[in-house]
mmCIF file of C-alpha atoms in Angstrom:
data_model
loop_
_atom_site.group_PDB
_atom_site.id
_atom_site.type_symbol
_atom_site.label_atom_id
_atom_site.label_comp_id
_atom_site.label_asym_id
_atom_site.label_seq_id
_atom_site.Cartn_x
_atom_site.Cartn_y
_atom_site.Cartn_z
ATOM 1 C CA MET A 84 -11.661 -36.482 -3.691
ATOM 2 C CA LYS A 85 -10.838 -40.118 -3.154
ATOM 3 C CA PHE A 86 -13.014 -41.885 -0.607
ATOM 4 C CA PRO A 87 -11.021 -43.267 2.347
ATOM 5 C CA SER A 88 -10.279 -46.967 2.203
ATOM 6 C CA ARG A 89 -11.717 -49.520 4.590
ATOM 7 C CA PHE A 90 -8.359 -49.705 6.354
ATOM 8 C CA VAL A 91 -8.397 -45.944 7.020
ATOM 9 C CA LEU A 92 -12.048 -45.895 8.194
ATOM 10 C CA LYS A 93 -11.482 -48.825 10.519
ATOM 11 C CA ARG A 94 -8.422 -47.255 12.115
ATOM 12 C CA ALA A 95 -10.086 -43.843 12.362
ATOM 13 C CA ALA A 96 -13.184 -45.337 14.026
ATOM 14 C CA THR A 97 -11.013 -47.210 16.535
ATOM 15 C CA ILE A 98 -9.079 -44.078 17.474
ATOM 16 C CA THR A 99 -12.293 -42.034 17.730
ATOM 17 C CA LEU A 100 -13.902 -44.541 20.123
ATOM 18 C CA VAL A 101 -10.764 -44.586 22.260
ATOM 19 C CA VAL A 102 -10.667 -40.769 22.414
ATOM 20 C CA ALA A 103 -14.385 -40.549 23.177
ATOM 21 C CA THR A 104 -14.093 -43.147 25.960
ATOM 22 C CA MET A 105 -11.143 -41.346 27.529
ATOM 23 C CA SER A 106 -12.879 -37.972 27.304
ATOM 24 C CA ILE A 107 -16.074 -39.221 28.960
ATOM 25 C CA SER A 108 -14.158 -41.139 31.629
ATOM 26 C CA ILE A 109 -11.914 -38.173 32.551
ATOM 27 C CA SER A 110 -14.831 -35.706 32.523
ATOM 28 C CA THR A 111 -16.981 -37.990 34.676
ATOM 29 C CA GLY A 112 -14.151 -38.574 37.163
ATOM 30 C CA ILE A 113 -13.462 -34.855 37.551
ATOM 31 C CA ARG A 114 -17.162 -34.118 38.150
ATOM 32 C CA LEU A 115 -17.399 -36.871 40.742
ATOM 33 C CA LEU A 116 -14.316 -35.586 42.561
ATOM 34 C CA ALA A 117 -15.605 -32.030 42.434
ATOM 35 C CA GLY A 118 -19.123 -33.074 43.450
ATOM 36 C CA VAL A 119 -20.632 -31.367 40.408
ATOM 37 C CA LYS A 120 -23.756 -32.873 38.920
ATOM 38 C CA SER A 121 -23.855 -33.343 35.127
ATOM 39 C CA ASP A 122 -26.734 -32.041 33.040
ATOM 40 C CA ASN A 123 -27.960 -33.499 29.759
ATOM 41 C CA ILE A 124 -26.313 -30.850 27.583
ATOM 42 C CA THR A 125 -22.904 -31.408 29.176
ATOM 43 C CA ILE A 126 -23.191 -35.180 28.712
ATOM 44 C CA LEU A 127 -24.189 -34.708 25.048
ATOM 45 C CA VAL A 128 -21.320 -32.293 24.356
ATOM 46 C CA ARG A 129 -18.611 -34.427 25.931
ATOM 47 C CA THR A 130 -19.914 -37.456 23.991
ATOM 48 C CA ILE A 131 -20.330 -35.864 20.552
ATOM 49 C CA LEU A 132 -17.376 -33.437 20.557
ATOM 50 C CA PRO A 133 -14.633 -36.141 20.525
ATOM 51 C CA LEU A 134 -16.453 -37.874 17.698
ATOM 52 C CA VAL A 135 -16.697 -34.712 15.632
ATOM 53 C CA ILE A 136 -13.049 -33.778 16.177
ATOM 54 C CA ALA A 137 -11.211 -37.122 16.431
ATOM 55 C CA PHE A 138 -12.784 -38.910 13.487
ATOM 56 C CA PRO A 139 -11.927 -36.363 10.718
ATOM 57 C CA ILE A 140 -8.417 -35.876 12.080
ATOM 58 C CA SER A 141 -7.892 -39.644 12.251
ATOM 59 C CA VAL A 142 -9.110 -40.060 8.661
ATOM 60 C CA VAL A 143 -6.674 -37.404 7.423
ATOM 61 C CA VAL A 144 -3.724 -38.852 9.358
ATOM 62 C CA PHE A 145 -4.321 -42.479 8.379
ATOM 63 C CA SER A 146 -4.973 -41.547 4.737
ATOM 64 C CA TRP A 147 -1.613 -39.793 4.666
ATOM 65 C CA LEU A 148 0.073 -42.803 6.272
ATOM 66 C CA GLU A 149 -1.586 -45.123 3.763
ATOM 67 C CA ARG A 150 -0.355 -43.027 0.828
ATOM 68 C CA LEU A 151 3.127 -42.980 2.317
ATOM 69 C CA GLU A 152 3.118 -46.771 2.758
ATOM 70 C CA THR A 153 1.827 -47.287 -0.785
ATOM 71 C CA ALA A 154 4.533 -45.033 -2.197
ATOM 72 C CA TYR A 155 7.208 -46.874 -0.216
ATOM 73 C CA THR A 156 5.930 -50.274 -1.405
ATOM 74 C CA LYS A 157 5.942 -49.084 -5.002
ATOM 75 C CA LEU A 158 9.459 -47.692 -4.631
ATOM 76 C CA LEU A 159 10.660 -50.947 -3.084
ATOM 77 C CA LYS A 160 9.159 -52.979 -5.939
ATOM 78 C CA GLU A 161 10.779 -50.714 -8.539
ATOM 79 C CA ALA A 162 14.129 -51.086 -6.775
ATOM 80 C CA GLN A 163 13.734 -54.879 -6.770
ATOM 81 C CA ASP A 164 12.809 -54.856 -10.463
ATOM 82 C CA LEU A 165 15.866 -52.740 -11.294
ATOM 83 C CA ALA A 166 18.108 -55.050 -9.275
ATOM 84 C CA LYS A 167 16.637 -58.056 -11.077
ATOM 85 C CA GLN A 168 17.161 -56.416 -14.465
ATOM 86 C CA ALA A 169 20.765 -55.640 -13.559
ATOM 87 C CA ASN A 170 21.432 -59.261 -12.546
ATOM 88 C CA THR A 171 19.491 -61.227 -15.154
ATOM 89 C CA ASP A 172 19.479 -61.774 -18.876
ATOM 90 C CA PRO A 173 16.376 -60.084 -20.333
ATOM 91 C CA LEU A 174 15.703 -62.756 -22.978
ATOM 92 C CA THR A 175 15.924 -65.890 -20.845
ATOM 93 C CA GLY A 176 15.471 -64.646 -17.282
ATOM 94 C CA LEU A 177 18.654 -66.447 -16.242
ATOM 95 C CA LEU A 178 21.528 -64.777 -14.423
ATOM 96 C CA ASN A 179 23.854 -62.638 -16.502
ATOM 97 C CA ARG A 180 27.609 -63.204 -16.492
ATOM 98 C CA ARG A 181 28.436 -60.547 -13.886
ATOM 99 C CA SER A 182 25.907 -61.862 -11.375
ATOM 100 C CA PHE A 183 26.859 -65.501 -12.000
ATOM 101 C CA GLU A 184 30.560 -64.816 -11.551
ATOM 102 C CA ALA A 185 29.950 -62.970 -8.268
ATOM 103 C CA GLN A 186 27.769 -65.753 -6.856
ATOM 104 C CA PHE A 187 30.114 -68.474 -8.096
ATOM 105 C CA ASP A 188 33.129 -66.818 -6.459
ATOM 106 C CA SER A 189 31.120 -66.467 -3.239
ATOM 107 C CA ALA A 190 30.301 -70.182 -3.318
ATOM 108 C CA MET A 191 33.969 -71.012 -3.828
ATOM 109 C CA ARG A 192 34.942 -68.846 -0.855
ATOM 110 C CA HIS A 193 32.477 -70.844 1.252
ATOM 111 C CA ARG A 194 34.199 -74.073 0.204
ATOM 112 C CA SER A 195 31.404 -75.345 -2.029
ATOM 113 C CA ALA A 196 32.160 -78.092 -4.532
ATOM 114 C CA GLY A 197 30.262 -79.473 -7.488
ATOM 115 C CA LYS A 198 30.267 -79.486 -11.265
ATOM 116 C CA PHE A 199 30.746 -76.570 -13.634
ATOM 117 C CA ILE A 200 28.831 -76.858 -16.900
ATOM 118 C CA LEU A 201 29.364 -74.914 -20.107
ATOM 119 C CA ALA A 202 26.915 -75.209 -23.011
ATOM 120 C CA ASP A 203 26.264 -73.467 -26.273
ATOM 121 C CA VAL A 204 23.812 -73.727 -29.145
ATOM 122 C CA ASP A 205 25.165 -75.494 -32.230
ATOM 123 C CA TYR A 206 24.718 -73.824 -35.616
ATOM 124 C CA LEU A 207 22.923 -70.794 -34.207
ATOM 125 C CA LYS A 208 24.310 -68.565 -36.952
ATOM 126 C CA GLN A 209 22.852 -70.833 -39.622
ATOM 127 C CA ILE A 210 19.470 -70.843 -37.862
ATOM 128 C CA ASN A 211 19.527 -67.035 -37.725
ATOM 129 C CA ASP A 212 20.551 -66.726 -41.384
ATOM 130 C CA ARG A 213 17.958 -69.201 -42.637
ATOM 131 C CA HIS A 214 14.940 -68.478 -40.411
ATOM 132 C CA GLY A 215 15.592 -65.087 -38.815
ATOM 133 C CA HIS A 216 16.718 -63.917 -35.412
ATOM 134 C CA LEU A 217 13.323 -64.451 -33.762
ATOM 135 C CA ILE A 218 13.677 -68.179 -34.425
ATOM 136 C CA GLY A 219 17.244 -67.880 -33.147
ATOM 137 C CA ASP A 220 15.797 -66.377 -29.967
ATOM 138 C CA ASP A 221 13.489 -69.391 -29.720
ATOM 139 C CA ALA A 222 16.570 -71.621 -29.829
ATOM 140 C CA ILE A 223 18.220 -69.643 -27.036
ATOM 141 C CA ILE A 224 15.078 -69.663 -24.868
ATOM 142 C CA ALA A 225 14.621 -73.389 -25.484
ATOM 143 C CA THR A 226 18.188 -74.020 -24.330
ATOM 144 C CA ALA A 227 17.638 -71.934 -21.198
ATOM 145 C CA SER A 228 14.447 -73.886 -20.425
ATOM 146 C CA ALA A 229 16.250 -77.189 -20.900
ATOM 147 C CA LEU A 230 19.092 -76.205 -18.579
ATOM 148 C CA SER A 231 16.631 -75.077 -15.908
ATOM 149 C CA ALA A 232 14.604 -78.279 -16.226
ATOM 150 C CA VAL A 233 17.575 -80.670 -16.135
ATOM 151 C CA ILE A 234 19.811 -78.949 -13.606
ATOM 152 C CA GLY A 235 16.961 -77.898 -11.329
ATOM 153 C CA ASP A 236 16.577 -75.499 -8.421
ATOM 154 C CA GLY A 237 19.390 -74.639 -6.064
ATOM 155 C CA CYS A 238 21.899 -74.290 -8.902
ATOM 156 C CA LEU A 239 23.390 -71.261 -10.613
ATOM 157 C CA ILE A 240 22.514 -70.944 -14.310
ATOM 158 C CA ALA A 241 23.508 -68.023 -16.530
ATOM 159 C CA ARG A 242 23.562 -66.877 -20.111
ATOM 160 C CA ILE A 243 27.069 -65.510 -20.551
ATOM 161 C CA GLY A 244 27.117 -64.795 -24.275
ATOM 162 C CA GLY A 245 25.026 -64.801 -27.416
ATOM 163 C CA ASP A 246 24.691 -68.592 -27.592
ATOM 164 C CA GLU A 247 26.636 -69.609 -24.485
ATOM 165 C CA PHE A 248 25.417 -70.706 -21.061
ATOM 166 C CA CYS A 249 27.114 -71.883 -17.918
ATOM 167 C CA ALA A 250 25.944 -73.457 -14.688
ATOM 168 C CA PHE A 251 27.280 -74.504 -11.315
ATOM 169 C CA VAL A 252 25.711 -77.538 -9.646
ATOM 170 C CA PRO A 253 26.765 -77.541 -5.968
ATOM 171 C CA HIS A 254 25.862 -81.144 -5.193
ATOM 172 C CA ALA A 255 27.842 -84.299 -4.700
ATOM 173 C CA GLU A 256 25.309 -86.459 -6.569
ATOM 174 C CA VAL A 257 25.729 -84.701 -9.909
ATOM 175 C CA LYS A 258 24.648 -86.530 -13.060
ATOM 176 C CA LYS A 259 27.326 -87.678 -15.474
ATOM 177 C CA ALA A 260 28.202 -85.297 -18.290
ATOM 178 C CA GLU A 261 26.847 -87.672 -20.949
ATOM 179 C CA GLN A 262 23.508 -87.970 -19.157
ATOM 180 C CA LEU A 263 23.285 -84.219 -18.669
ATOM 181 C CA SER A 264 24.033 -83.597 -22.333
ATOM 182 C CA ALA A 265 21.455 -86.136 -23.529
ATOM 183 C CA GLU A 266 18.682 -84.756 -21.316
ATOM 184 C CA ILE A 267 19.468 -81.125 -22.173
ATOM 185 C CA ASN A 268 19.455 -81.859 -25.898
ATOM 186 C CA MET A 269 16.189 -83.800 -25.742
ATOM 187 C CA ILE A 270 14.278 -81.124 -23.811
ATOM 188 C CA ALA A 271 15.791 -78.243 -25.802
ATOM 189 C CA ALA A 272 14.825 -79.867 -29.126
ATOM 190 C CA GLN A 273 11.244 -80.455 -27.950
ATOM 191 C CA GLU A 274 10.913 -76.926 -26.594
ATOM 192 C CA PHE A 275 12.366 -75.446 -29.777
ATOM 193 C CA ARG A 276 9.881 -77.319 -31.979
ATOM 194 C CA THR A 277 7.016 -76.154 -29.784
ATOM 195 C CA ARG A 278 8.098 -72.513 -29.721
ATOM 196 C CA SER A 279 9.171 -72.128 -33.335
ATOM 197 C CA GLY A 280 6.673 -74.426 -35.009
ATOM 198 C CA LEU A 281 9.499 -75.779 -37.201
ATOM 199 C CA LYS A 282 9.434 -79.562 -37.253
ATOM 200 C CA ASN A 283 12.365 -80.194 -39.618
ATOM 201 C CA VAL A 284 14.952 -77.841 -38.094
ATOM 202 C CA PRO A 285 17.100 -79.717 -35.535
ATOM 203 C CA LEU A 286 18.511 -78.078 -32.450
ATOM 204 C CA SER A 287 21.553 -79.469 -30.670
ATOM 205 C CA ILE A 288 23.497 -78.259 -27.662
ATOM 206 C CA SER A 289 27.179 -78.906 -27.023
ATOM 207 C CA VAL A 290 27.865 -79.466 -23.331
ATOM 208 C CA GLY A 291 31.183 -79.457 -21.489
ATOM 209 C CA ALA A 292 31.562 -80.253 -17.801
ATOM 210 C CA GLN A 293 34.353 -80.169 -15.269
ATOM 211 C CA GLN A 294 34.521 -81.072 -11.597
ATOM 212 C CA CYS A 295 34.826 -77.903 -9.557
ATOM 213 C CA ARG A 296 36.840 -77.917 -6.319
ATOM 214 C CA PRO A 297 36.578 -75.361 -3.498
ATOM 215 C CA GLY A 298 38.700 -72.296 -4.118
ATOM 216 C CA THR A 299 38.601 -72.592 -7.912
ATOM 217 C CA SER A 300 38.342 -69.237 -9.670
ATOM 218 C CA PHE A 301 35.731 -68.571 -12.336
ATOM 219 C CA ARG A 302 38.444 -67.760 -14.855
ATOM 220 C CA ASP A 303 40.266 -71.068 -14.319
ATOM 221 C CA ILE A 304 37.208 -73.326 -14.406
ATOM 222 C CA MET A 305 35.877 -71.447 -17.413
ATOM 223 C CA SER A 306 39.117 -72.023 -19.301
ATOM 224 C CA HIS A 307 39.252 -75.744 -18.509
ATOM 225 C CA THR A 308 35.582 -76.339 -19.319
ATOM 226 C CA ASP A 309 35.837 -74.284 -22.504
ATOM 227 C CA SER A 310 38.644 -76.527 -23.729
ATOM 228 C CA ASP A 311 36.528 -79.603 -23.000
ATOM 229 C CA LEU A 312 33.576 -78.087 -24.860
ATOM 230 C CA TYR A 313 35.760 -77.175 -27.831
ATOM 231 C CA ARG A 314 37.062 -80.727 -28.154
ATOM 232 C CA LYS A 315 33.493 -81.995 -28.311
ATOM 233 C CA LYS A 316 32.459 -79.413 -30.875
ATOM 234 C CA VAL A 317 35.295 -80.199 -33.298
ATOM 235 C CA ARG A 318 34.283 -83.871 -33.228
ATOM 236 C CA ARG A 319 30.730 -83.145 -34.316
ATOM 237 C CA PRO A 320 29.766 -83.712 -37.990
ATOM 238 C CA ALA A 321 30.470 -80.973 -40.516
ATOM 239 C CA ASP A 322 27.724 -78.374 -40.938
ATOM 240 C CA ASN A 323 26.498 -79.696 -44.287
ATOM 241 C CA GLN A 324 26.101 -83.201 -42.795
ATOM 242 C CA ALA A 325 24.566 -82.362 -39.412
ATOM 243 C CA MET A 326 22.309 -79.547 -40.661
ATOM 244 C CA PRO A 327 21.249 -80.495 -44.223
ATOM 245 C CA GLU A 328 18.087 -78.371 -44.021
ATOM 246 C CA LEU A 329 20.192 -75.301 -43.234
ATOM 247 C CA ALA A 330 23.213 -76.161 -45.354
ATOM 248 C CA ALA A 331 21.022 -76.289 -48.457
ATOM 249 C CA HIS A 332 20.284 -72.601 -48.036
ATOM 250 C CA LYS A 333 23.772 -71.336 -47.218
ATOM 251 C CA PRO A 334 25.242 -68.569 -49.311
ATOM 252 C CA ASP A 335 27.910 -69.643 -51.806
ATOM 253 C CA SER A 336 30.627 -68.059 -49.704
ATOM 254 C CA GLU A 337 29.701 -70.232 -46.744
ATOM 255 C CA HIS A 338 29.668 -73.402 -48.880
ATOM 256 C CA SER A 339 33.165 -72.619 -50.075
ATOM 257 C CA GLU A 340 34.352 -72.014 -46.547
ATOM 258 C CA VAL A 341 33.058 -75.375 -45.385
ATOM 259 C CA ALA A 342 34.642 -77.062 -48.383
ATOM 260 C CA ASP A 343 38.118 -75.772 -47.701
ATOM 261 C CA GLY A 344 37.816 -76.214 -43.919
ATOM 262 C CA SER A 345 38.101 -72.521 -43.010
ATOM 263 C CA HIS A 346 34.593 -72.081 -41.590
ATOM 264 C CA ALA A 347 34.672 -71.076 -37.892
ATOM 265 C CA GLU A 348 33.510 -73.908 -35.673
ATOM 266 C CA ARG A 349 31.813 -71.703 -33.112
ATOM 267 C CA SER A 350 28.476 -70.197 -34.074
ATOM 268 C CA SER A 351 29.426 -66.962 -32.354
ATOM 269 C CA PRO A 352 31.618 -64.839 -34.661
ATOM 270 C CA GLY A 353 34.946 -63.739 -33.319
ATOM 271 C CA ARG A 354 35.112 -66.266 -30.481
ATOM 272 C CA PRO A 355 38.782 -67.008 -29.731
ATOM 273 C CA MET A 356 40.046 -70.545 -29.837
ATOM 274 C CA PRO A 357 41.127 -71.884 -26.408
ATOM 275 C CA LYS A 358 44.847 -71.695 -25.837
ATOM 276 C CA SER A 359 45.138 -75.438 -25.471
ATOM 277 C CA ALA A 360 43.542 -75.889 -28.889
ATOM 278 C CA GLN A 361 45.755 -73.193 -30.398
ATOM 279 C CA ARG A 362 48.889 -74.959 -29.249
ATOM 280 C CA ALA A 363 47.599 -78.285 -30.521
ATOM 281 C CA SER A 364 46.427 -77.049 -33.894
ATOM 282 C CA GLY A 365 48.770 -74.197 -34.768
ATOM 283 C CA PRO A 366 47.896 -72.927 -38.253
ATOM 284 C CA GLN A 367 45.908 -76.045 -39.121
ATOM 285 C CA THR A 368 42.255 -75.639 -39.931
ATOM 286 C CA LEU A 369 39.396 -77.286 -38.112
ATOM 287 C CA ALA A 370 38.769 -79.552 -41.072
ATOM 288 C CA ARG A 371 42.158 -81.180 -40.487
ATOM 289 C CA GLU A 372 41.361 -81.764 -36.830
ATOM 290 C CA LEU A 373 38.156 -83.637 -37.515
ATOM 291 C CA PRO A 374 38.593 -87.371 -37.005
#
């Protein structure tokens, strides 16, 4: 049998003393009113009996209440953990897309304004192919850490895809996009080297940003920022120039794709090209769009 806790014993002792005091007081008052004289046995019984009865009952009751409170606290914590799991990305601890979209739309309904940021990890597929998906996870976690460090508290940050992140900064004094991109890339590269232990594998993050006005929908701002991000990504150096350490280990099929310009620019397979880019490029390949 589990010994009662200090909390239970303290409460039980308090209740027992109160009951004993009331019992003695009532008994003494009745005897005084009735003019009956108390003997030693009567005084002993009315003093000890409440202690013998009240204390065990109090221990049982408060032990039951303590178990009930403990069970409720545990249930509440489990519910909070489940809610957190449902709203966050398990790898990075950031918000997931569903939670971010709901909170962003709520902010827009409350007439918030600020900057919407879209970022993704460059060459993540090549990092995964060359060094394995655990190192790819290090790249994703490093990017999440950089976004959290640069953007700071009070902002919404989410991982919305395999290598894609977005954020909403609801402040008027938002840093310029170039400054944000430089700081995010610097911190992400440092964090990636620390986590992975790879000193010669670069990590870069493409960042797009758009001013966000009150009432803007998530779908609209996402589309506009995605187009801005895409324009920046197609201007970056070709894979075999920007990532020589990784390009040297590409399969032959990938080398041929880069050579003829048909290699997908996004590191995430199957990502659709923004409509604005589709209209601008038509059937042309990305290699033809590079300046």
